[in-house]
PDB file of C-alpha atoms and ligand atoms in Angstrom:
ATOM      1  CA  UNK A 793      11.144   3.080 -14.091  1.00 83.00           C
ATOM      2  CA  UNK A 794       9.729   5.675 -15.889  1.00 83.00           C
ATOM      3  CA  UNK A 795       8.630   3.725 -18.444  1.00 87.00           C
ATOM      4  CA  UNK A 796       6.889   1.367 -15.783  1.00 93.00           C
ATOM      5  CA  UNK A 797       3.731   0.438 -17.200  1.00 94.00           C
ATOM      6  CA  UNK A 798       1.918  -1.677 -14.471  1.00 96.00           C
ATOM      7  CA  UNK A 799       2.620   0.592 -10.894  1.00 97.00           C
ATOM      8  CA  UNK A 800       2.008  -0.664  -7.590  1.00 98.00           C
ATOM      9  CA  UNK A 801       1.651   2.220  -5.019  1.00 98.00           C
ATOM     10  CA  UNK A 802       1.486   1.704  -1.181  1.00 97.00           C
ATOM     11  CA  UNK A 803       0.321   4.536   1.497  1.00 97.00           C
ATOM     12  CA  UNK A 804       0.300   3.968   4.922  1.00 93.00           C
ATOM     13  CA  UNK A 805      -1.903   5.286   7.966  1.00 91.00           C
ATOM     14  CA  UNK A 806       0.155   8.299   9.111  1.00 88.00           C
ATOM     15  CA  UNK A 807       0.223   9.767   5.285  1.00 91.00           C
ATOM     16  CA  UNK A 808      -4.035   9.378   5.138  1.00 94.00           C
ATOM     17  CA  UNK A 809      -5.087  10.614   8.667  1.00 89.00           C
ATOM     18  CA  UNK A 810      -4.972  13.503  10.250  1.00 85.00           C
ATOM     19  CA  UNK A 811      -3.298  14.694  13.635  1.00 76.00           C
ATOM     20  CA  UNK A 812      -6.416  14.241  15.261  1.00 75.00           C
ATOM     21  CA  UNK A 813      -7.249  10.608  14.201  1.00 74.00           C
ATOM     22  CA  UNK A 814      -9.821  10.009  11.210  1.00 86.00           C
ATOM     23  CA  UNK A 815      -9.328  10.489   7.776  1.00 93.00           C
ATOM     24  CA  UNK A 816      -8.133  13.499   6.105  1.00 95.00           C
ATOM     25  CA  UNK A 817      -9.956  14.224   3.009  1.00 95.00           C
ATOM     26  CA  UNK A 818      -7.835  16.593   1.542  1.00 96.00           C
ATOM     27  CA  UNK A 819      -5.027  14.417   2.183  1.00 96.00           C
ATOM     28  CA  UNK A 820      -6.454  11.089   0.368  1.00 97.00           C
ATOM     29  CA  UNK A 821      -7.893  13.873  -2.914  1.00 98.00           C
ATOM     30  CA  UNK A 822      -4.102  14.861  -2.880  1.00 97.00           C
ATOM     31  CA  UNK A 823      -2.981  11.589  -3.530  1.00 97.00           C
ATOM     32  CA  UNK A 824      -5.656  10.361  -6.054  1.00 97.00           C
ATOM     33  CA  UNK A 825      -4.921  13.622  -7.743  1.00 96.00           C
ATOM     34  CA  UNK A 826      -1.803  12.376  -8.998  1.00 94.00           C
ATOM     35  CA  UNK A 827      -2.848   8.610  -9.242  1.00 94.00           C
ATOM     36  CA  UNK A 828      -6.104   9.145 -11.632  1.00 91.00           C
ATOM     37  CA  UNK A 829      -3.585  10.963 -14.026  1.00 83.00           C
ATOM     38  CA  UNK A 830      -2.313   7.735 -14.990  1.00 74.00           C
ATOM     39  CA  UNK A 831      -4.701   5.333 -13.215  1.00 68.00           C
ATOM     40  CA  UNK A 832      -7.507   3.245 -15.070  1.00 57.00           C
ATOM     41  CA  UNK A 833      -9.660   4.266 -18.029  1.00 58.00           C
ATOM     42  CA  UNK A 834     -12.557   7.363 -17.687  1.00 55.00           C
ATOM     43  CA  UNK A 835     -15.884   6.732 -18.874  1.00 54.00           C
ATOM     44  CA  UNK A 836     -16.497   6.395 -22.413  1.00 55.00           C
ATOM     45  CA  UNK A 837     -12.670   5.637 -23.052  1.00 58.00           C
ATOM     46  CA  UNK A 838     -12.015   2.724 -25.327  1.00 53.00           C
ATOM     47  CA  UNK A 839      -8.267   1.956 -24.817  1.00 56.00           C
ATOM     48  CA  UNK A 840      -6.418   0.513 -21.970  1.00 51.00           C
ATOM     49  CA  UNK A 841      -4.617   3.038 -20.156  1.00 51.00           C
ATOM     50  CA  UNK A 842      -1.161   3.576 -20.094  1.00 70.00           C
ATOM     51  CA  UNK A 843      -0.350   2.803 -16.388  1.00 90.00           C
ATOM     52  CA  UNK A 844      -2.304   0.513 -14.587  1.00 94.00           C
ATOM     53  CA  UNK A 845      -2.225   1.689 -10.820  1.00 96.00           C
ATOM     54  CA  UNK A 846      -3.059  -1.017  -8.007  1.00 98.00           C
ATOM     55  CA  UNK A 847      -2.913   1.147  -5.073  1.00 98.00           C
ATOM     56  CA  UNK A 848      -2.395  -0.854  -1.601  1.00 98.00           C
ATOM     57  CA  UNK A 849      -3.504   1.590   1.243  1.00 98.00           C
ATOM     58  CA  UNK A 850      -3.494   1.334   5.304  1.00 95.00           C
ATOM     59  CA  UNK A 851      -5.616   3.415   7.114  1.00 95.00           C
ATOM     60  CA  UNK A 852      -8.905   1.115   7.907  1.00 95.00           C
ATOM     61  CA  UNK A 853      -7.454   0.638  11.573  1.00 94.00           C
ATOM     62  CA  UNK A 854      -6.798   4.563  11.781  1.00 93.00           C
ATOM     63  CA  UNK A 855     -10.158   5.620  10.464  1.00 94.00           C
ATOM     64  CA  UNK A 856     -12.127   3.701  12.807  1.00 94.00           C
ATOM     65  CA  UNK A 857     -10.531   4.945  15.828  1.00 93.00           C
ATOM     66  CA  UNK A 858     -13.315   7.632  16.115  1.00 92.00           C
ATOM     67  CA  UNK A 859     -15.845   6.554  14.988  1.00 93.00           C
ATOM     68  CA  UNK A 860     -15.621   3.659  18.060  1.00 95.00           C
ATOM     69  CA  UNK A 861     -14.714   6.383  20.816  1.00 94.00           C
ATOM     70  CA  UNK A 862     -11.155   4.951  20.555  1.00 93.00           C
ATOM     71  CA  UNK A 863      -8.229   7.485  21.623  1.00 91.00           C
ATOM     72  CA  UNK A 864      -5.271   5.892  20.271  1.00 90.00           C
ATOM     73  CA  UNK A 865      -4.501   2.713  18.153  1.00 90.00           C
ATOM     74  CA  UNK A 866      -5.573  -0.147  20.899  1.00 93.00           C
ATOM     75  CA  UNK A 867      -3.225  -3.211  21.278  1.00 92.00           C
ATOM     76  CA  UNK A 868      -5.272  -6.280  21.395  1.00 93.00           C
ATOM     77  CA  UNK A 869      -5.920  -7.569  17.785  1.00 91.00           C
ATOM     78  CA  UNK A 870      -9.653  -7.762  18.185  1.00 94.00           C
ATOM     79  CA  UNK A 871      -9.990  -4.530  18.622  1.00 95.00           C
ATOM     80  CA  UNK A 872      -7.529  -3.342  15.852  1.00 94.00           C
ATOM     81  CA  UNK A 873      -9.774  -6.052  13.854  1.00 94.00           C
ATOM     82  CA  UNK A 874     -12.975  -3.859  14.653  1.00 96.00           C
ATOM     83  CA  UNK A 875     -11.687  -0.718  14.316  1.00 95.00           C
ATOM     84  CA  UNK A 876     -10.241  -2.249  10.728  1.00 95.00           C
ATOM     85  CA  UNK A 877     -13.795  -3.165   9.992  1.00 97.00           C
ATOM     86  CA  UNK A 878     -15.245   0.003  10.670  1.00 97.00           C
ATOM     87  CA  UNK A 879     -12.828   2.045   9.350  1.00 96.00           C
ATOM     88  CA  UNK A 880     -12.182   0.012   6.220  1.00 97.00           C
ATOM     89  CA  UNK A 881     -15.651   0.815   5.115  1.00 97.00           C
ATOM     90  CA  UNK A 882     -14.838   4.400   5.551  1.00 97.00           C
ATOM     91  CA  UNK A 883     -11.877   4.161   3.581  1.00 97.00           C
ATOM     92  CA  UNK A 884     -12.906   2.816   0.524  1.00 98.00           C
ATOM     93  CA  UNK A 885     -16.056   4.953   0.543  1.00 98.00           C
ATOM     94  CA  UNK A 886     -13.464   8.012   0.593  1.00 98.00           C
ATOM     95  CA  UNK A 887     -11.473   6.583  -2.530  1.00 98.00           C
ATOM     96  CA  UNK A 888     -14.835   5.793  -4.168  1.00 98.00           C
ATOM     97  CA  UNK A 889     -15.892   9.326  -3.861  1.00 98.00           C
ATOM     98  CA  UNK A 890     -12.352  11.065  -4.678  1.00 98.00           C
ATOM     99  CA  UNK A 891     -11.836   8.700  -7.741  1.00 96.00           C
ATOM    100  CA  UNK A 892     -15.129   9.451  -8.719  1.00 96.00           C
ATOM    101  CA  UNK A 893     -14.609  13.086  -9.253  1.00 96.00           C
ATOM    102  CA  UNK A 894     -12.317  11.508 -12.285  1.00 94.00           C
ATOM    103  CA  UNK A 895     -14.925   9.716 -13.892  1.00 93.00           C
ATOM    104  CA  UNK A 896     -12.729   6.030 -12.045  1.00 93.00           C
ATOM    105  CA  UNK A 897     -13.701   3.088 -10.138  1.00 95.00           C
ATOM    106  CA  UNK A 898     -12.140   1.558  -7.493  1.00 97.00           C
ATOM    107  CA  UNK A 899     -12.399  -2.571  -6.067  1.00 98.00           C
ATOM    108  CA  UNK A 900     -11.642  -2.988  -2.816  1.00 98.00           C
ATOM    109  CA  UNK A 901      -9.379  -6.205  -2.487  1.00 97.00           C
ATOM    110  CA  UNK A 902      -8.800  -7.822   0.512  1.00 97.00           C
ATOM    111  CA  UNK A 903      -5.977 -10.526   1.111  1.00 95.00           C
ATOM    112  CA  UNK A 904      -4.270 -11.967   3.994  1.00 92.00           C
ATOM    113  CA  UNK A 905      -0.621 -13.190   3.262  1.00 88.00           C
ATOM    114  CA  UNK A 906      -2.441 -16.858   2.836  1.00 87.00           C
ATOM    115  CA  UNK A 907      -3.986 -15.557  -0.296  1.00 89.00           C
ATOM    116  CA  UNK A 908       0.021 -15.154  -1.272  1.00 85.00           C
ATOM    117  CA  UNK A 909       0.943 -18.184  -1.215  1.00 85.00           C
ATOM    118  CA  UNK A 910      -1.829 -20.875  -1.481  1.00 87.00           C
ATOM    119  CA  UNK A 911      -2.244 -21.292  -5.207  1.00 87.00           C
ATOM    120  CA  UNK A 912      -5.538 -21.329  -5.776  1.00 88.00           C
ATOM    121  CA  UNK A 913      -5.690 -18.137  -3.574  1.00 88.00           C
ATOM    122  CA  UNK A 914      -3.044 -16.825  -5.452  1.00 90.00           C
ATOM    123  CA  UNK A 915      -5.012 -17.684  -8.745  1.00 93.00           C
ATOM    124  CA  UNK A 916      -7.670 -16.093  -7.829  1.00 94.00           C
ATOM    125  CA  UNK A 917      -6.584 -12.732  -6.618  1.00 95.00           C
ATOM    126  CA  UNK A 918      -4.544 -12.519  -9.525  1.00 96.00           C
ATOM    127  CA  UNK A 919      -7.611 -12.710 -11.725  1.00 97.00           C
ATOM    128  CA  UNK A 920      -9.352 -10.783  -9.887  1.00 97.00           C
ATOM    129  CA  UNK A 921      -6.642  -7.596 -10.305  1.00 97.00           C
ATOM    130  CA  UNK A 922      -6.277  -8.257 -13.930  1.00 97.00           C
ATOM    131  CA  UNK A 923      -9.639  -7.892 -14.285  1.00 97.00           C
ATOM    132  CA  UNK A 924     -10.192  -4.918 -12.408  1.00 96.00           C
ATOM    133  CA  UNK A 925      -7.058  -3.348 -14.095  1.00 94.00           C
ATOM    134  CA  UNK A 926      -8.375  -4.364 -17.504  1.00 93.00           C
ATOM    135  CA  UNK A 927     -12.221  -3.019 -16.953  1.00 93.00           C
ATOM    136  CA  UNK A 928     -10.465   0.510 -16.032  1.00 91.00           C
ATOM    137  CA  UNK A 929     -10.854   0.621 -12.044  1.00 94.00           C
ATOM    138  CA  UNK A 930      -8.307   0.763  -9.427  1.00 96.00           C
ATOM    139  CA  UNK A 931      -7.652  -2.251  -7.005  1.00 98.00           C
ATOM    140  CA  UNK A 932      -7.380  -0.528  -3.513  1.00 98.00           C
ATOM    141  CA  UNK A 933      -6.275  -3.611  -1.389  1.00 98.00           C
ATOM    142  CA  UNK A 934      -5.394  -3.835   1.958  1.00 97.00           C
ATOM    143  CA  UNK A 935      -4.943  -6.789   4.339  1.00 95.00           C
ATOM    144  CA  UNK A 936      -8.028  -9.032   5.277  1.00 95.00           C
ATOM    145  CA  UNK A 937      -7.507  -7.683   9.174  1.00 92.00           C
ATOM    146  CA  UNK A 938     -11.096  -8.926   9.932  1.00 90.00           C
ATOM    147  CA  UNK A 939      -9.830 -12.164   9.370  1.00 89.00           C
ATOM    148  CA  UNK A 940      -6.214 -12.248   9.790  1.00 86.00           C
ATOM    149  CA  UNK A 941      -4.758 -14.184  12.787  1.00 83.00           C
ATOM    150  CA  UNK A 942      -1.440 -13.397  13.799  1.00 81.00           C
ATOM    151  CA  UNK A 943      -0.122 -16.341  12.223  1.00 81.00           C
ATOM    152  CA  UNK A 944      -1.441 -15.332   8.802  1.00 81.00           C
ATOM    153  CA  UNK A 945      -1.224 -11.522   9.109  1.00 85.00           C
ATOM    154  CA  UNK A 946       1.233  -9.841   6.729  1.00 84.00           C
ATOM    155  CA  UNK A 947       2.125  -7.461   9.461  1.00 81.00           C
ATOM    156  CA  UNK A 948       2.776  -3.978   7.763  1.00 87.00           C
ATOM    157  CA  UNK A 949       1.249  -3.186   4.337  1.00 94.00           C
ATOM    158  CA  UNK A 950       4.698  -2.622   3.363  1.00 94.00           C
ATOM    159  CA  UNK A 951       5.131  -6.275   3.020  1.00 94.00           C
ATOM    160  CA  UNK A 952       1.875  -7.003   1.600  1.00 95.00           C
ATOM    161  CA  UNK A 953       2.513  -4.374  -1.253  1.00 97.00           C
ATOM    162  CA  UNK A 954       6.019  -6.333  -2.292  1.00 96.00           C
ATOM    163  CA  UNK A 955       3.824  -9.154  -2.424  1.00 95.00           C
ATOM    164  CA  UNK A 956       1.213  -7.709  -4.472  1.00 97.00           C
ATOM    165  CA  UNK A 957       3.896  -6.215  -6.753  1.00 97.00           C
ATOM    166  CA  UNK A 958       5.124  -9.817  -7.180  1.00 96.00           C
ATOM    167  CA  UNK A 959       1.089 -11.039  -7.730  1.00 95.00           C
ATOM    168  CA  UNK A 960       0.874  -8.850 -10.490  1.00 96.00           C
ATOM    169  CA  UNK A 961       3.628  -8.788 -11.587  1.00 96.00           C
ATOM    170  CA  UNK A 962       4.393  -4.852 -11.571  1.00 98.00           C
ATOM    171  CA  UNK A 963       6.714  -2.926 -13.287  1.00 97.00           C
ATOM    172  CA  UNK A 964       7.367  -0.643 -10.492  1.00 98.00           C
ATOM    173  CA  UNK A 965       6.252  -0.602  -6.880  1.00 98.00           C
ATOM    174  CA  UNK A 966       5.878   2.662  -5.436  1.00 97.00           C
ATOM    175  CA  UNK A 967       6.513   2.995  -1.148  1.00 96.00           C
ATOM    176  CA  UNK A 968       4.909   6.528  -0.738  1.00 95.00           C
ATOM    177  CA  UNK A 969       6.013   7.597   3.174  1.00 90.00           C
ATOM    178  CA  UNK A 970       6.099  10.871   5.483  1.00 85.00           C
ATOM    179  CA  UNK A 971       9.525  10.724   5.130  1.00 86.00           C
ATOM    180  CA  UNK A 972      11.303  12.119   1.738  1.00 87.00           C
ATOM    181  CA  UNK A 973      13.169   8.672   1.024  1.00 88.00           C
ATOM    182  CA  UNK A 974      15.939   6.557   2.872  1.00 90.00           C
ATOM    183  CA  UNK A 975      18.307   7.864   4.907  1.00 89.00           C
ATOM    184  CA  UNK A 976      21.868   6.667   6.108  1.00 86.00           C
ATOM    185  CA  UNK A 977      21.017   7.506   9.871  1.00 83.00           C
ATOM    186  CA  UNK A 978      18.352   9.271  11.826  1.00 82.00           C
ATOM    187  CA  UNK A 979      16.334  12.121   9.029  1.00 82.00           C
ATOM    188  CA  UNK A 980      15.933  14.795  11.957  1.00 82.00           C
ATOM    189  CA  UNK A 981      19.595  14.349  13.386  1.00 82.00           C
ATOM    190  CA  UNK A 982      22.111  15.726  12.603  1.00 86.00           C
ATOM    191  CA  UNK A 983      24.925  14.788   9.651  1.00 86.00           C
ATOM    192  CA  UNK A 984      22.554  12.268   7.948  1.00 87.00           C
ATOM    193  CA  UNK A 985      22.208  12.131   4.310  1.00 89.00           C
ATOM    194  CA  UNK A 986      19.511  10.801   1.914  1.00 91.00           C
ATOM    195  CA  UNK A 987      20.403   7.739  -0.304  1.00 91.00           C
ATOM    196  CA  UNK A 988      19.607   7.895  -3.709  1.00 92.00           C
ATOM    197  CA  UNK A 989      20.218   4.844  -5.192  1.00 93.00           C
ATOM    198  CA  UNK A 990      20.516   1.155  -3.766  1.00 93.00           C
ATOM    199  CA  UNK A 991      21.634  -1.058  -6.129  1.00 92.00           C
ATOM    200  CA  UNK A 992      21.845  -4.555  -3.678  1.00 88.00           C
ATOM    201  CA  UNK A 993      22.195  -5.546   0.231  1.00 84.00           C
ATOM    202  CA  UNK A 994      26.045  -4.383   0.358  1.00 88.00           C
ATOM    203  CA  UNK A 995      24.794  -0.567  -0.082  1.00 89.00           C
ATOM    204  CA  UNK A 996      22.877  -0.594   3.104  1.00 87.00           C
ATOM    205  CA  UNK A 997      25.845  -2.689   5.627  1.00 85.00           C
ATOM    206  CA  UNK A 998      26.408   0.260   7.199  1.00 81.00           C
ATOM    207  CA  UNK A 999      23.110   2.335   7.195  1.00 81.00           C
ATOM    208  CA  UNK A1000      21.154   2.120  10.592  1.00 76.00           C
ATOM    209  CA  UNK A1001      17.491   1.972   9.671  1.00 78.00           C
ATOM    210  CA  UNK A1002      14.690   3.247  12.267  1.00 69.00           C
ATOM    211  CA  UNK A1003      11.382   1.695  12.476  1.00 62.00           C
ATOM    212  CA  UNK A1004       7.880   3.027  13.709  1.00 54.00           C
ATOM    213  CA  UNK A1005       6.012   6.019  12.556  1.00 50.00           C
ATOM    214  CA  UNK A1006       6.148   9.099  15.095  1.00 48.00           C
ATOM    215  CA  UNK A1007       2.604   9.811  13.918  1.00 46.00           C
ATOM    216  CA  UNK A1008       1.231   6.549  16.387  1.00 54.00           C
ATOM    217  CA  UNK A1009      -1.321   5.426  13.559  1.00 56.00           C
ATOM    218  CA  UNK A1010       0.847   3.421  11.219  1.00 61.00           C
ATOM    219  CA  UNK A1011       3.183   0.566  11.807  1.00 62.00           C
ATOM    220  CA  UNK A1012       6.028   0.147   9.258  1.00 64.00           C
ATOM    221  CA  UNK A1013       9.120   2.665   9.640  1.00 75.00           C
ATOM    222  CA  UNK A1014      12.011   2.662   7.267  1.00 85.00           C
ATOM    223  CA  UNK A1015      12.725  -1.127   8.718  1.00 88.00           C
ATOM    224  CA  UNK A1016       9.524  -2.674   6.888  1.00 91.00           C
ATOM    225  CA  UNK A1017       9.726  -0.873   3.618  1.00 92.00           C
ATOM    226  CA  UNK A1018      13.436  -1.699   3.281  1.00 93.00           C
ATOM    227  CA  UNK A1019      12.528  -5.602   3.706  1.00 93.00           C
ATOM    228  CA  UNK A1020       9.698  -5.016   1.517  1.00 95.00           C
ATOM    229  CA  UNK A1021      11.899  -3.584  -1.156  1.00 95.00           C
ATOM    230  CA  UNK A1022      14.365  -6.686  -0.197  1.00 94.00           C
ATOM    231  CA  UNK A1023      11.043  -8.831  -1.335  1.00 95.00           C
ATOM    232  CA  UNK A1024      10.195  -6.632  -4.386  1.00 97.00           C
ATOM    233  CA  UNK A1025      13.581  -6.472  -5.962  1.00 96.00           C
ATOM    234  CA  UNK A1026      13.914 -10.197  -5.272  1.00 95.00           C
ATOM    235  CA  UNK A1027      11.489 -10.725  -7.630  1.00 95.00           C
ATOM    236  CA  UNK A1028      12.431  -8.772 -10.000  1.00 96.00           C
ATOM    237  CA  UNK A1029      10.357  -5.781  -9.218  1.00 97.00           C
ATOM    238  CA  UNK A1030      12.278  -2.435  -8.742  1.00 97.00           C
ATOM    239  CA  UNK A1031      11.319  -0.093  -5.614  1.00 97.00           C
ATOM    240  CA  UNK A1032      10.949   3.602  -5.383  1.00 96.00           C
ATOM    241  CA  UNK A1033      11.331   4.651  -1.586  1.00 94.00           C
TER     242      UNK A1033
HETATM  243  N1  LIG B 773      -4.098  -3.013   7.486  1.00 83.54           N
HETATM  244  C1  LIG B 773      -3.930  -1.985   8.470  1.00 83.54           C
HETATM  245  C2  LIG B 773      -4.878  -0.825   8.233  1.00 83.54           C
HETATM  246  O1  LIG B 773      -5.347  -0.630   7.161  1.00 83.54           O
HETATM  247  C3  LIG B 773      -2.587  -1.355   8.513  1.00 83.54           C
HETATM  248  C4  LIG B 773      -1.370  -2.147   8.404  1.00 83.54           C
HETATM  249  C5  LIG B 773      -0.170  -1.189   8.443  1.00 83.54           C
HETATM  250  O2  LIG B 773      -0.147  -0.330   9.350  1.00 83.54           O
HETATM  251  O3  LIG B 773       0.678  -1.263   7.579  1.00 83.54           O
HETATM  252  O4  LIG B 773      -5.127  -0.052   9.117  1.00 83.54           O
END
């Protein structure tokens, strides 16, 4: 893993937002911090980088909550589309700028899980990252939720990142979360432990896996990035929790 070349990281809602809804700046510079270490080529420099970074990030829903006069997360999906398509301006606008202070691009990419699995689709997207990844930017992709129907949404961007890692074939995908890993029971009870290693299925029979964030903005929980590491793994990619 450490000598993953082509990285796939994924950072939901509740990790890029703050308590009071909207984006947290410092949060998002904390996290491209690390990533433009190893992420894309600065200006004026010839060679391909070492890592390629295709960062998948939620957050469009969460950062538009405000800015439409919206309290909480609302239910229907045309609204969560809206707030998506306000706040997924926002979002990109805030990696633009933060990359930026590294002398890095960024391309937003948008899929829905259609653009998975219909080759041409499929093609195309794939193209489209390796030529992003070989000009020097950074794909930030996140789902398509202005167009996504419920029968074509990926869900979580848990499972869209497994599928991304499989698109581009990654080395490594990378589920960045509020919690410090995956743990056999409940991480505030008491008597749990952290797992370090999962080598197939059999290691998690007996572990009981929560879902939901506590922070209200994301959707995932442990439950979606285990299945997307289930996806990832299945295809050859292995998964840092
Ligand atoms: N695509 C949604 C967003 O950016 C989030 C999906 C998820 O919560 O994983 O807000």
């Amino acid at each position: 893993m450490t000598g993953a070349r082509r990285i796939v990281v994924k950072v939901g809602s509740s990790s890029l937002t703050t308590a009071a809804g909207g984006l947290d700046a410092d949060r998002v510079d904390a996290l491209v911090d690390v990533l433009a270490k190893h992420a894309g080529r600065a200006d004026g420099e010839a060679e391909r980088p070492v890592k390629e970074i295709v960062l998948v990030s939620s957050g469009a829903i969460a950062a538009g909550l405000a800015p439409l006069g919206l309290a909480r997360r609302p239910r229907d999906l045309a609204r969560q589309q809206a707030a998506a398509s306000v706040g997924q301006g926002l979002l990109v606008a805030r990696y633009t700028a933060s990359f930026a202070r590294y002398g890095r691009r960024v391309g937003q990419v948008l899929l829905t899980s259609d653009d998975t699995s219909r080759r041409a689709h499929y093609r195309n997207a794939y193209r489209t990252l390796e030529q992003l990844l070989a000009m020097g930017a950074v794909p930030v992709v996140n789902e398509n939720d202005t167009v996504a129907t419920e029968e074509i949404r990926f869900g979580d961007n848990d499972r869209l990142a497994a599928l991304v890692a499989h698109l581009v074939r990654a080395d490594l995908l990378v589920l960045l979360s509020d919690v410090d890993g995956l743990y056999d029971g409940d991480p505030t009870g008491p008597g749990t432990s952290r797992i370090t290693e999962v080598t197939g299925p059999r290691d998690l029979e007996d572990v009981e896996i929560g879902s939901a964030g506590r922070a209200g903005v994301g959707t995932g929980g442990m439950v979606t990035k285990v299945e997307a590491a289930r996806i990832a793994t299945a295809a050859g990619v292995p998964v840092v929790l």
